[in-house]
PDB file of C-alpha atoms in Angstrom:
ATOM      1  CA  MET A   1      74.350  70.585 -32.494  1.00 46.00           C
ATOM      2  CA  ARG A   2      75.296  69.747 -29.196  1.00 46.00           C
ATOM      3  CA  THR A   3      73.340  66.272 -28.325  1.00 44.00           C
ATOM      4  CA  THR A   4      73.313  65.102 -24.810  1.00 44.00           C
ATOM      5  CA  HIS A   5      72.904  60.776 -25.000  1.00 44.00           C
ATOM      6  CA  VAL A   6      70.758  58.125 -23.079  1.00 44.00           C
ATOM      7  CA  ASP A   7      71.503  55.183 -24.041  1.00 47.00           C
ATOM      8  CA  ASP A   8      70.102  54.022 -27.175  1.00 51.00           C
ATOM      9  CA  VAL A   9      68.203  57.316 -27.307  1.00 50.00           C
ATOM     10  CA  VAL A  10      69.723  61.031 -28.467  1.00 50.00           C
ATOM     11  CA  LEU A  11      68.353  63.957 -27.448  1.00 51.00           C
ATOM     12  CA  SER A  12      69.292  67.455 -29.422  1.00 51.00           C
ATOM     13  CA  GLN A  13      69.561  70.563 -28.386  1.00 56.00           C
ATOM     14  CA  GLY A  14      66.493  71.844 -30.741  1.00 57.00           C
ATOM     15  CA  GLY A  15      64.504  68.831 -27.848  1.00 58.00           C
ATOM     16  CA  PHE A  16      63.937  66.530 -30.590  1.00 58.00           C
ATOM     17  CA  ILE A  17      64.020  63.168 -29.575  1.00 56.00           C
ATOM     18  CA  MET A  18      65.737  60.560 -31.837  1.00 53.00           C
ATOM     19  CA  LYS A  19      66.198  56.574 -31.085  1.00 54.00           C
ATOM     20  CA  MET A  20      69.421  55.557 -32.479  1.00 51.00           C
ATOM     21  CA  SER A  21      69.228  52.716 -35.438  1.00 50.00           C
ATOM     22  CA  ALA A  22      71.439  48.990 -34.488  1.00 48.00           C
ATOM     23  CA  SER A  23      72.648  49.866 -38.247  1.00 48.00           C
ATOM     24  CA  SER A  24      74.110  53.101 -37.045  1.00 47.00           C
ATOM     25  CA  VAL A  25      76.432  51.392 -34.685  1.00 53.00           C
ATOM     26  CA  ASP A  26      79.829  49.684 -35.941  1.00 61.00           C
ATOM     27  CA  THR A  27      80.097  46.091 -35.594  1.00 63.00           C
ATOM     28  CA  PRO A  28      83.701  44.085 -36.280  1.00 74.00           C
ATOM     29  CA  VAL A  29      84.043  42.760 -39.500  1.00 78.00           C
ATOM     30  CA  ARG A  30      84.816  39.254 -38.931  1.00 85.00           C
ATOM     31  CA  ARG A  31      88.191  38.856 -41.139  1.00 88.00           C
ATOM     32  CA  ASP A  32      89.122  34.864 -40.207  1.00 92.00           C
ATOM     33  CA  VAL A  33      87.474  31.903 -42.231  1.00 94.00           C
ATOM     34  CA  ALA A  34      84.936  29.740 -40.157  1.00 95.00           C
ATOM     35  CA  TYR A  35      84.378  26.559 -40.210  1.00 97.00           C
ATOM     36  CA  TYR A  36      80.406  24.723 -40.734  1.00 98.00           C
ATOM     37  CA  THR A  37      79.122  20.684 -40.027  1.00 98.00           C
ATOM     38  CA  ILE A  38      76.715  20.272 -41.664  1.00 97.00           C
ATOM     39  CA  LYS A  39      73.559  19.009 -39.151  1.00 96.00           C
ATOM     40  CA  PRO A  40      70.290  17.525 -40.041  1.00 95.00           C
ATOM     41  CA  GLY A  41      68.313  19.748 -42.197  1.00 94.00           C
ATOM     42  CA  ASP A  42      70.741  21.909 -43.408  1.00 95.00           C
ATOM     43  CA  THR A  43      70.766  23.472 -46.827  1.00 95.00           C
ATOM     44  CA  VAL A  44      73.619  25.482 -48.552  1.00 96.00           C
ATOM     45  CA  GLN A  45      71.329  28.091 -48.895  1.00 96.00           C
ATOM     46  CA  SER A  46      70.248  28.243 -44.448  1.00 96.00           C
ATOM     47  CA  VAL A  47      74.323  28.095 -44.176  1.00 97.00           C
ATOM     48  CA  ALA A  48      74.906  30.925 -46.659  1.00 97.00           C
ATOM     49  CA  GLY A  49      71.847  32.428 -44.582  1.00 96.00           C
ATOM     50  CA  ARG A  50      73.150  32.198 -41.556  1.00 96.00           C
ATOM     51  CA  TYR A  51      76.509  33.630 -41.761  1.00 96.00           C
ATOM     52  CA  GLY A  52      74.505  36.659 -44.062  1.00 96.00           C
ATOM     53  CA  LEU A  53      76.887  35.644 -48.070  1.00 97.00           C
ATOM     54  CA  THR A  54      75.079  34.571 -50.418  1.00 96.00           C
ATOM     55  CA  LEU A  55      74.913  30.621 -51.752  1.00 96.00           C
ATOM     56  CA  ASP A  56      77.732  31.801 -54.479  1.00 96.00           C
ATOM     57  CA  THR A  57      80.102  32.473 -52.173  1.00 97.00           C
ATOM     58  CA  LEU A  58      80.134  29.717 -49.753  1.00 96.00           C
ATOM     59  CA  ARG A  59      80.126  27.492 -53.390  1.00 96.00           C
ATOM     60  CA  TRP A  60      82.900  28.965 -54.509  1.00 95.00           C
ATOM     61  CA  ALA A  61      84.868  28.103 -51.094  1.00 95.00           C
ATOM     62  CA  ASN A  62      83.539  24.644 -51.007  1.00 95.00           C
ATOM     63  CA  ASN A  63      83.954  23.925 -54.922  1.00 93.00           C
ATOM     64  CA  ILE A  64      80.267  23.286 -54.836  1.00 94.00           C
ATOM     65  CA  ALA A  65      78.237  22.144 -58.158  1.00 92.00           C
ATOM     66  CA  ASP A  66      75.490  20.651 -56.984  1.00 93.00           C
ATOM     67  CA  VAL A  67      73.733  21.705 -53.985  1.00 92.00           C
ATOM     68  CA  THR A  68      71.884  18.974 -53.300  1.00 92.00           C
ATOM     69  CA  SER A  69      75.845  16.783 -52.933  1.00 92.00           C
ATOM     70  CA  VAL A  70      76.424  17.986 -49.543  1.00 94.00           C
ATOM     71  CA  VAL A  71      76.182  15.119 -46.901  1.00 94.00           C
ATOM     72  CA  GLN A  72      75.477  15.217 -43.277  1.00 95.00           C
ATOM     73  CA  GLY A  73      79.069  16.115 -41.054  1.00 96.00           C
ATOM     74  CA  GLN A  74      80.558  17.356 -44.368  1.00 97.00           C
ATOM     75  CA  ARG A  75      82.785  20.303 -43.191  1.00 97.00           C
ATOM     76  CA  LEU A  76      82.106  24.101 -45.515  1.00 97.00           C
ATOM     77  CA  VAL A  77      84.798  26.211 -45.454  1.00 97.00           C
ATOM     78  CA  VAL A  78      82.707  29.627 -43.914  1.00 97.00           C
ATOM     79  CA  PRO A  79      84.503  33.414 -45.970  1.00 97.00           C
ATOM     80  CA  PRO A  80      84.106  36.397 -43.470  1.00 97.00           C
ATOM     81  CA  VAL A  81      82.227  37.925 -46.238  1.00 97.00           C
ATOM     82  CA  ASN A  82      80.937  37.622 -49.717  1.00 97.00           C
ATOM     83  CA  GLY A  83      83.476  37.165 -52.105  1.00 97.00           C
ATOM     84  CA  ILE A  84      86.138  34.861 -53.085  1.00 96.00           C
ATOM     85  CA  LEU A  85      88.794  33.126 -50.947  1.00 95.00           C
ATOM     86  CA  VAL A  86      92.055  32.561 -52.706  1.00 95.00           C
ATOM     87  CA  LYS A  87      95.130  30.719 -51.687  1.00 94.00           C
ATOM     88  CA  VAL A  88      98.140  32.190 -52.465  1.00 95.00           C
ATOM     89  CA  GLN A  89     100.435  29.694 -55.503  1.00 95.00           C
ATOM     90  CA  PRO A  90     104.151  31.455 -55.984  1.00 94.00           C
ATOM     91  CA  ASN A  91     104.395  34.354 -58.069  1.00 92.00           C
ATOM     92  CA  THR A  92     100.661  35.155 -57.432  1.00 93.00           C
ATOM     93  CA  GLN A  93      99.691  38.820 -58.336  1.00 94.00           C
ATOM     94  CA  LEU A  94      97.015  41.328 -56.869  1.00 96.00           C
ATOM     95  CA  SER A  95      96.747  43.298 -60.352  1.00 95.00           C
ATOM     96  CA  GLY A  96      95.945  39.281 -61.654  1.00 94.00           C
ATOM     97  CA  LEU A  97      93.212  38.233 -59.073  1.00 96.00           C
ATOM     98  CA  ALA A  98      91.871  41.536 -59.327  1.00 96.00           C
ATOM     99  CA  ILE A  99      91.520  41.042 -63.171  1.00 95.00           C
ATOM    100  CA  GLN A 100      90.405  37.562 -62.668  1.00 95.00           C
ATOM    101  CA  TYR A 101      87.948  38.184 -60.238  1.00 96.00           C
ATOM    102  CA  HIS A 102      86.614  41.858 -60.596  1.00 96.00           C
ATOM    103  CA  VAL A 103      87.475  43.356 -57.696  1.00 97.00           C
ATOM    104  CA  LYS A 104      89.942  46.775 -56.581  1.00 97.00           C
ATOM    105  CA  ILE A 105      93.468  45.998 -55.954  1.00 97.00           C
ATOM    106  CA  GLN A 106      92.803  48.565 -52.816  1.00 97.00           C
ATOM    107  CA  ASP A 107      89.672  46.233 -51.730  1.00 97.00           C
ATOM    108  CA  ILE A 108      91.595  43.287 -51.893  1.00 97.00           C
ATOM    109  CA  ILE A 109      94.614  45.402 -49.697  1.00 97.00           C
ATOM    110  CA  ASP A 110      91.952  46.518 -47.054  1.00 96.00           C
ATOM    111  CA  PHE A 111      90.193  43.992 -45.979  1.00 96.00           C
ATOM    112  CA  ASN A 112      93.909  41.742 -46.042  1.00 96.00           C
ATOM    113  CA  LEU A 113      95.058  44.569 -44.318  1.00 95.00           C
ATOM    114  CA  ILE A 114      98.618  43.184 -46.571  1.00 96.00           C
ATOM    115  CA  ARG A 115     101.347  45.777 -45.727  1.00 94.00           C
ATOM    116  CA  ASP A 116     103.217  44.936 -49.344  1.00 94.00           C
ATOM    117  CA  PRO A 117     101.744  43.381 -51.932  1.00 94.00           C
ATOM    118  CA  ASP A 118     104.524  42.526 -54.010  1.00 92.00           C
ATOM    119  CA  HIS A 119     105.579  39.596 -51.286  1.00 92.00           C
ATOM    120  CA  LEU A 120     102.137  37.386 -50.535  1.00 94.00           C
ATOM    121  CA  LYS A 121     103.470  34.641 -49.304  1.00 94.00           C
ATOM    122  CA  PRO A 122     102.158  31.394 -50.896  1.00 95.00           C
ATOM    123  CA  GLY A 123      99.836  28.980 -49.170  1.00 94.00           C
ATOM    124  CA  SER A 124      98.332  32.302 -47.469  1.00 94.00           C
ATOM    125  CA  MET A 125      95.143  32.823 -48.057  1.00 94.00           C
ATOM    126  CA  LEU A 126      93.131  35.943 -49.587  1.00 96.00           C
ATOM    127  CA  MET A 127      90.041  37.623 -49.626  1.00 97.00           C
ATOM    128  CA  LEU A 128      88.850  39.181 -52.565  1.00 97.00           C
ATOM    129  CA  PRO A 129      85.838  40.585 -50.836  1.00 97.00           C
ATOM    130  CA  ASP A 130      83.395  41.338 -53.357  1.00 96.00           C
ATOM    131  CA  GLY A 131      84.888  38.951 -55.420  1.00 96.00           C
ATOM    132  CA  VAL A 132      82.955  36.969 -58.649  1.00 95.00           C
ATOM    133  CA  GLY A 133      84.157  33.611 -59.188  1.00 90.00           C
ATOM    134  CA  PRO A 134      83.936  31.304 -62.116  1.00 86.00           C
ATOM    135  CA  SER A 135      80.081  29.940 -63.039  1.00 84.00           C
ATOM    136  CA  LEU A 136      79.446  26.700 -60.731  1.00 76.00           C
ATOM    137  CA  ALA A 137      78.021  23.751 -63.555  1.00 65.00           C
ATOM    138  CA  ASP A 138      74.599  22.581 -62.715  1.00 50.00           C
ATOM    139  CA  PRO A 139      74.004  18.974 -62.259  1.00 46.00           C
ATOM    140  CA  GLY A 140      74.762  17.175 -65.215  1.00 43.00           C
ATOM    141  CA  ILE A 141      77.233  19.568 -67.522  1.00 42.00           C
ATOM    142  CA  GLY A 142      80.360  19.478 -67.429  1.00 44.00           C
ATOM    143  CA  LYS A 143      79.517  15.554 -66.845  1.00 47.00           C
ATOM    144  CA  LYS A 144      80.531  13.180 -69.874  1.00 49.00           C
ATOM    145  CA  THR A 145      77.566  11.561 -71.512  1.00 46.00           C
ATOM    146  CA  VAL A 146      77.617   8.366 -73.818  1.00 49.00           C
ATOM    147  CA  ARG A 147      74.657   7.661 -76.216  1.00 50.00           C
ATOM    148  CA  SER A 148      74.197   5.363 -78.731  1.00 46.00           C
ATOM    149  CA  VAL A 149      71.893   4.821 -81.301  1.00 47.00           C
ATOM    150  CA  THR A 150      70.939   1.276 -83.056  1.00 48.00           C
ATOM    151  CA  TRP A 151      69.654   0.770 -85.796  1.00 50.00           C
ATOM    152  CA  ASN A 152      68.537  -1.829 -89.292  1.00 50.00           C
ATOM    153  CA  ARG A 153      69.183  -1.247 -92.846  1.00 51.00           C
ATOM    154  CA  PHE A 154      67.010  -3.649 -94.479  1.00 52.00           C
ATOM    155  CA  GLY A 155      67.327  -4.493 -98.277  1.00 53.00           C
ATOM    156  CA  PRO A 156      69.067  -7.803 -99.978  1.00 57.00           C
ATOM    157  CA  LEU A 157      71.361  -7.661 -96.829  1.00 59.00           C
ATOM    158  CA  VAL A 158      70.451  -6.757 -93.374  1.00 53.00           C
ATOM    159  CA  THR A 159      72.915  -4.051 -92.203  1.00 55.00           C
ATOM    160  CA  ASN A 160      73.404  -3.289 -88.788  1.00 54.00           C
ATOM    161  CA  TYR A 161      74.964   0.527 -87.984  1.00 55.00           C
ATOM    162  CA  THR A 162      75.639   2.092 -84.835  1.00 56.00           C
ATOM    163  CA  ILE A 163      76.813   5.490 -83.948  1.00 56.00           C
ATOM    164  CA  THR A 164      77.977   6.833 -80.616  1.00 55.00           C
ATOM    165  CA  TYR A 165      78.191  10.144 -79.372  1.00 53.00           C
ATOM    166  CA  SER A 166      79.813  12.475 -76.785  1.00 53.00           C
ATOM    167  CA  ASN A 167      79.675  15.702 -74.763  1.00 51.00           C
ATOM    168  CA  ALA A 168      83.064  14.998 -73.377  1.00 51.00           C
ATOM    169  CA  ALA A 169      86.257  16.909 -75.237  1.00 49.00           C
TER     170      ALA A 169
END
């Protein structure tokens, strides 16, 4: 089929005119980490949306358990795509990262343009596209809580009893 392109309209040999959609144009994928400084009125959700990321991706990249804890002036790491951003440690293996974060090894290699998967540079950052990070606890979960209950026992002798319990390990 022969086509003639005029701006964003395609005229096919059969005489049909088709408008090209914006989604048919390839846009380059951002591979670098960006940084964003929280401004008045910003939320973690709004920043994630601005960059086309999920809330979890932004939370994982910045270790944010409580999304209400971000403050004006705080600088956030913004990964290039959804997933997990990790810092390579000595002896890091892609197979271990793939298992831990539920991502395919080849996806890690392709996104990060890794030439030698057996020799990763410690200290470098890797993006694990569509990786799944740890569950980030809601506020209060994982925080130490101590409670005490005191009561009196009446009888020939008045005795005070106290039980203290904690959720901390």
